[in-house]
């Protein structure tokens, strides 16, 4: 039985490679599902990228209906409501491979299956679920999510939209303005958040899209990317909503919104993965074909550097995303086995790993932006042209750092949630942080360790990096206590350390598991990527750790912590980074595609 860590516990526990799920663990059914989704995208979506770039909203709807006919909109919907009732890993898998061709379709799919449908399946009454979910599951109806307002973005609970109970008590009248509403132009219902009276928290409502009921919209927004994703402002003017369409309880809207965003964050990470694979594959093919100075540019070191870095980031993103997805799935199953309803189990299972969801959202959304940027650079002038898919990939990628809470918000959330978990006793940070302080006061060991086993030093390095985080975060909490929220730059630096640890560890564990399964000789390139990612992670952690320590310490305390940081980031047998990149790129260029 796998020893499963709770959400956030990865920072204080050692995880065994046998206890993580990896893409190499997909079962036969999951592989068939993956191939089916890839075939759909390659046949229906990828050849028609130009239609999306020309704002063909009708074509987006057409593709969504085809996805509904294939059952792809119903993967996570319980069978009782017309869905396939599949596990969380399956949900992430479909989101991954359906999203790579264009951000327009990816956004429509993600908004509908996630924040458009999920709030009803997780918080709806039985009557609400019976009435709405089957239509959403098949694509007969499409959903949208109305949270953001002109004055309420990251501060979601500050919305001004009002809901007033009618004199006869049969319905609410909703009045207000929402903006950046994905799928607004073709949706059948909205999940709308409004405030009743002077309530502290907003309330959720299911609102059918009826223009004769005080609902109007602006024209489609002109956006940098995701051009055929319908995005409009929506106005409600005394829109009547039956009282039975209140979602969950009065004042529970903020909780609904936050939990929906937790799911959206890991699915957004997944939605960036196949986009990276396609960018890497196209860049590799171009580099093999493009000849300069009588040589394919794939043979030039400057290009090989880029391809290796792009592949490594993608491999790390895959490793961490599926690790977290399976942890969530297992937690859901555990709660169901304990007698909780599917509804409550899924809510609590996802909430348990909210920290990991925020980490993934930040890391993978930034990786796809960097990947697409380098894709343009490899193609040079052709990359800047609309005649190739690179410039649209770059434009579409940009929204990922804003969606589902900005990356700045998610950085601060990841550390803030971890501290709250520690205060609740769910993650013991105090004990390990105290041991780190004691270690700093002690004499370091000068024994020569045995690094003969695969990743022996790398795993020891991960352990030391966790100590670096505990030293920085523990010191910051001691210094500022409950006022730590006011030191955003410090929180963001600590978050970068946390993110790099999770991503690096996930990559190493995946590769170690694969090496044990099929042998080290067959995974040399994956080993190279794991080592390359860790090497770069150590650099980031060294920089962010130093920045943090200097910001809140002085004198002897500062000297001691900087000395500790050097100890915890000391890499004894640093790998030959150029050789690692060469190995990775040689594999890519030989296979002429992303092949990991």
PDB file of N, CA, C and O in Angstrom, residues 22 24 315 509-520 522-523 526:
ATOM      1  N   UNK A  22       2.877   8.080 -12.900  1.00  0.00           N
ATOM      2  CA  UNK A  22       3.566   8.727 -14.016  1.00  0.00           C
ATOM      3  C   UNK A  22       2.820   8.436 -15.323  1.00  0.00           C
ATOM      4  O   UNK A  22       2.008   7.499 -15.393  1.00  0.00           O
ATOM      5  N   UNK A  24       3.866   6.929 -17.730  1.00  0.00           N
ATOM      6  CA  UNK A  24       4.180   5.558 -18.151  1.00  0.00           C
ATOM      7  C   UNK A  24       3.274   4.528 -17.462  1.00  0.00           C
ATOM      8  O   UNK A  24       3.291   3.342 -17.816  1.00  0.00           O
ATOM      9  N   UNK A 315       8.811  17.761 -20.005  1.00  0.00           N
ATOM     10  CA  UNK A 315       8.913  16.482 -19.282  1.00  0.00           C
ATOM     11  C   UNK A 315       8.644  16.685 -17.792  1.00  0.00           C
ATOM     12  O   UNK A 315       7.931  15.894 -17.153  1.00  0.00           O
ATOM     13  N   UNK A 509      11.570  11.467  -9.501  1.00  0.00           N
ATOM     14  CA  UNK A 509      10.828  10.268  -9.091  1.00  0.00           C
ATOM     15  C   UNK A 509      10.247   9.531 -10.302  1.00  0.00           C
ATOM     16  O   UNK A 509      10.277   8.295 -10.361  1.00  0.00           O
ATOM     17  N   UNK A 510       9.732  10.283 -11.254  1.00  0.00           N
ATOM     18  CA  UNK A 510       9.201   9.640 -12.470  1.00  0.00           C
ATOM     19  C   UNK A 510      10.306   8.861 -13.178  1.00  0.00           C
ATOM     20  O   UNK A 510      10.105   7.704 -13.596  1.00  0.00           O
ATOM     21  N   UNK A 511      11.461   9.495 -13.314  1.00  0.00           N
ATOM     22  CA  UNK A 511      12.548   8.882 -14.066  1.00  0.00           C
ATOM     23  C   UNK A 511      13.126   7.681 -13.319  1.00  0.00           C
ATOM     24  O   UNK A 511      13.448   6.653 -13.931  1.00  0.00           O
ATOM     25  N   UNK A 512      13.236   7.806 -12.014  1.00  0.00           N
ATOM     26  CA  UNK A 512      13.732   6.680 -11.213  1.00  0.00           C
ATOM     27  C   UNK A 512      12.795   5.487 -11.327  1.00  0.00           C
ATOM     28  O   UNK A 512      13.234   4.339 -11.480  1.00  0.00           O
ATOM     29  N   UNK A 513      11.501   5.748 -11.280  1.00  0.00           N
ATOM     30  CA  UNK A 513      10.508   4.679 -11.406  1.00  0.00           C
ATOM     31  C   UNK A 513      10.616   3.998 -12.771  1.00  0.00           C
ATOM     32  O   UNK A 513      10.569   2.763 -12.881  1.00  0.00           O
ATOM     33  N   UNK A 514      10.781   4.807 -13.815  1.00  0.00           N
ATOM     34  CA  UNK A 514      10.891   4.262 -15.174  1.00  0.00           C
ATOM     35  C   UNK A 514      12.181   3.460 -15.340  1.00  0.00           C
ATOM     36  O   UNK A 514      12.182   2.388 -15.966  1.00  0.00           O
ATOM     37  N   UNK A 515      13.281   3.957 -14.753  1.00  0.00           N
ATOM     38  CA  UNK A 515      14.555   3.246 -14.852  1.00  0.00           C
ATOM     39  C   UNK A 515      14.484   1.890 -14.168  1.00  0.00           C
ATOM     40  O   UNK A 515      15.040   0.889 -14.654  1.00  0.00           O
ATOM     41  N   UNK A 516      13.795   1.830 -13.028  1.00  0.00           N
ATOM     42  CA  UNK A 516      13.629   0.547 -12.331  1.00  0.00           C
ATOM     43  C   UNK A 516      12.779  -0.420 -13.145  1.00  0.00           C
ATOM     44  O   UNK A 516      12.950  -1.641 -13.059  1.00  0.00           O
ATOM     45  N   UNK A 517      11.882   0.131 -13.923  1.00  0.00           N
ATOM     46  CA  UNK A 517      10.952  -0.698 -14.692  1.00  0.00           C
ATOM     47  C   UNK A 517      11.585  -1.273 -15.950  1.00  0.00           C
ATOM     48  O   UNK A 517      11.430  -2.458 -16.253  1.00  0.00           O
ATOM     49  N   UNK A 518      12.315  -0.444 -16.701  1.00  0.00           N
ATOM     50  CA  UNK A 518      12.827  -0.911 -17.995  1.00  0.00           C
ATOM     51  C   UNK A 518      14.348  -0.837 -18.111  1.00  0.00           C
ATOM     52  O   UNK A 518      14.909  -1.221 -19.135  1.00  0.00           O
ATOM     53  N   UNK A 519      15.007  -0.351 -17.068  1.00  0.00           N
ATOM     54  CA  UNK A 519      16.463  -0.320 -17.071  1.00  0.00           C
ATOM     55  C   UNK A 519      17.024   1.052 -17.411  1.00  0.00           C
ATOM     56  O   UNK A 519      16.472   1.764 -18.248  1.00  0.00           O
ATOM     57  N   UNK A 520      18.131   1.392 -16.743  1.00  0.00           N
ATOM     58  CA  UNK A 520      18.735   2.716 -16.924  1.00  0.00           C
ATOM     59  C   UNK A 520      19.178   2.958 -18.359  1.00  0.00           C
ATOM     60  O   UNK A 520      19.090   4.074 -18.870  1.00  0.00           O
ATOM     61  N   UNK A 522      17.870   2.321 -21.084  1.00  0.00           N
ATOM     62  CA  UNK A 522      16.800   2.722 -22.011  1.00  0.00           C
ATOM     63  C   UNK A 522      16.224   4.094 -21.698  1.00  0.00           C
ATOM     64  O   UNK A 522      15.366   4.577 -22.428  1.00  0.00           O
ATOM     65  N   UNK A 523      16.686   4.706 -20.623  1.00  0.00           N
ATOM     66  CA  UNK A 523      16.112   6.006 -20.243  1.00  0.00           C
ATOM     67  C   UNK A 523      17.206   7.047 -20.005  1.00  0.00           C
ATOM     68  O   UNK A 523      17.071   7.936 -19.172  1.00  0.00           O
ATOM     69  N   UNK A 526      15.937  10.613 -20.431  1.00  0.00           N
ATOM     70  CA  UNK A 526      15.091  11.038 -19.310  1.00  0.00           C
ATOM     71  C   UNK A 526      15.931  11.329 -18.073  1.00  0.00           C
ATOM     72  O   UNK A 526      15.650  12.279 -17.324  1.00  0.00           O
TER      73      UNK A 526
END
